[in-house]
Amino acid sequence: MVPFVFLLGKLRNYSYKSLNILTYVYLWEEGYVIYSCTSDDKVVRVPKEIKGKPVIAIGERGLANLKHCEAIVLPDTVRYIGKGAFTIDNKLKYVHFGKSIETVEDDVFNSDSSLESVVFPEGTKSIGTLVFWGTSSIKSITIPASVTEITEYFYFVDNCNPDVEIHTPKGSKAEEVAKAMQLKVVND
């Protein structure tokens, strides 16, 4: 099997199709990747399947620039969140990730100024850089012990809420990084 992230980088040669408000592409036997959304709804729910195959990823900027969206609900089938996936969703307060997220790329919540809290599910392995750039309203981020790839660049204190609480188990990589950044850590 070809690595999943490698395949996502090769999508420029695929044909994109639309399903109402979502644009998607089929990724071989894996499933579908969401590449854009034009919804004006307050809540955007990504389907777990398209044409009988699972939705497995939100591609680069796949759910970005949603002007009215306050919440995004992802199915348990989604494993990968691409770079800038929810960028400039100014009214976004909450994202439900489902249970299968493994990788969260860079700049995912860039400039989401209304974002209040994020809970990464157990099983998440990697959180990219500047994920929370410009999230001035965020109060709480929950990071499970399963996250082993995270650096102090995941959160940029200078333009985010400096009083954010990082909820994570004692001894986790996230605890180590948050303490190095002098963020408030709450051990759950």
PDB file of C-alpha atoms in Angstrom, residues 16-24 33-47 58-69 71-74 84-89:
ATOM      1  CA  TYR A  16     -12.907  16.279  -8.941  1.00  0.00           C
ATOM      2  CA  LYS A  17     -16.638  15.693  -8.575  1.00  0.00           C
ATOM      3  CA  SER A  18     -19.348  17.538  -6.660  1.00  0.00           C
ATOM      4  CA  LEU A  19     -22.045  16.360  -4.267  1.00  0.00           C
ATOM      5  CA  ASN A  20     -24.314  19.325  -3.489  1.00  0.00           C
ATOM      6  CA  ILE A  21     -22.056  21.612  -1.456  1.00  0.00           C
ATOM      7  CA  LEU A  22     -18.943  19.352  -1.293  1.00  0.00           C
ATOM      8  CA  THR A  23     -16.238  18.807  -3.898  1.00  0.00           C
ATOM      9  CA  TYR A  24     -14.435  15.480  -3.545  1.00  0.00           C
ATOM     10  CA  VAL A  33     -11.155  13.228   0.098  1.00  0.00           C
ATOM     11  CA  ILE A  34     -13.177  16.434   0.582  1.00  0.00           C
ATOM     12  CA  TYR A  35     -11.546  19.337  -1.234  1.00  0.00           C
ATOM     13  CA  SER A  36     -14.019  22.187  -0.936  1.00  0.00           C
ATOM     14  CA  CYS A  37     -17.329  23.174   0.557  1.00  0.00           C
ATOM     15  CA  THR A  38     -19.729  25.999  -0.275  1.00  0.00           C
ATOM     16  CA  SER A  39     -22.223  25.598   2.562  1.00  0.00           C
ATOM     17  CA  ASP A  40     -23.926  28.577   4.194  1.00  0.00           C
ATOM     18  CA  ASP A  41     -25.190  26.385   7.056  1.00  0.00           C
ATOM     19  CA  LYS A  42     -24.254  26.972  10.695  1.00  0.00           C
ATOM     20  CA  VAL A  43     -23.422  23.274  11.065  1.00  0.00           C
ATOM     21  CA  VAL A  44     -21.553  21.409   8.322  1.00  0.00           C
ATOM     22  CA  ARG A  45     -21.791  17.607   8.531  1.00  0.00           C
ATOM     23  CA  VAL A  46     -19.427  15.625   6.322  1.00  0.00           C
ATOM     24  CA  PRO A  47     -20.997  12.334   5.176  1.00  0.00           C
ATOM     25  CA  ILE A  58     -10.342  16.566   4.532  1.00  0.00           C
ATOM     26  CA  GLY A  59      -7.909  17.883   1.937  1.00  0.00           C
ATOM     27  CA  GLU A  60      -5.920  21.106   1.956  1.00  0.00           C
ATOM     28  CA  ARG A  61      -8.356  23.979   2.704  1.00  0.00           C
ATOM     29  CA  GLY A  62     -11.198  21.493   2.206  1.00  0.00           C
ATOM     30  CA  LEU A  63     -13.584  23.162   4.656  1.00  0.00           C
ATOM     31  CA  ALA A  64     -12.005  26.637   4.655  1.00  0.00           C
ATOM     32  CA  ASN A  65     -13.658  30.041   4.253  1.00  0.00           C
ATOM     33  CA  LEU A  66     -17.084  28.954   5.513  1.00  0.00           C
ATOM     34  CA  LYS A  67     -18.571  32.329   6.396  1.00  0.00           C
ATOM     35  CA  HIS A  68     -21.544  31.157   8.516  1.00  0.00           C
ATOM     36  CA  CYS A  69     -20.277  27.861   9.930  1.00  0.00           C
ATOM     37  CA  ALA A  71     -19.629  23.775  13.961  1.00  0.00           C
ATOM     38  CA  ILE A  72     -18.177  21.031  11.776  1.00  0.00           C
ATOM     39  CA  VAL A  73     -19.006  17.373  12.369  1.00  0.00           C
ATOM     40  CA  LEU A  74     -16.693  14.770  10.844  1.00  0.00           C
ATOM     41  CA  GLY A  84      -5.398  24.721   6.407  1.00  0.00           C
ATOM     42  CA  ALA A  85      -8.490  22.476   6.365  1.00  0.00           C
ATOM     43  CA  PHE A  86     -10.619  24.890   8.433  1.00  0.00           C
ATOM     44  CA  THR A  87      -8.728  28.134   7.732  1.00  0.00           C
ATOM     45  CA  ILE A  88     -10.558  31.468   7.987  1.00  0.00           C
ATOM     46  CA  ASP A  89     -13.810  29.969   9.266  1.00  0.00           C
TER      47      ASP A  89
END
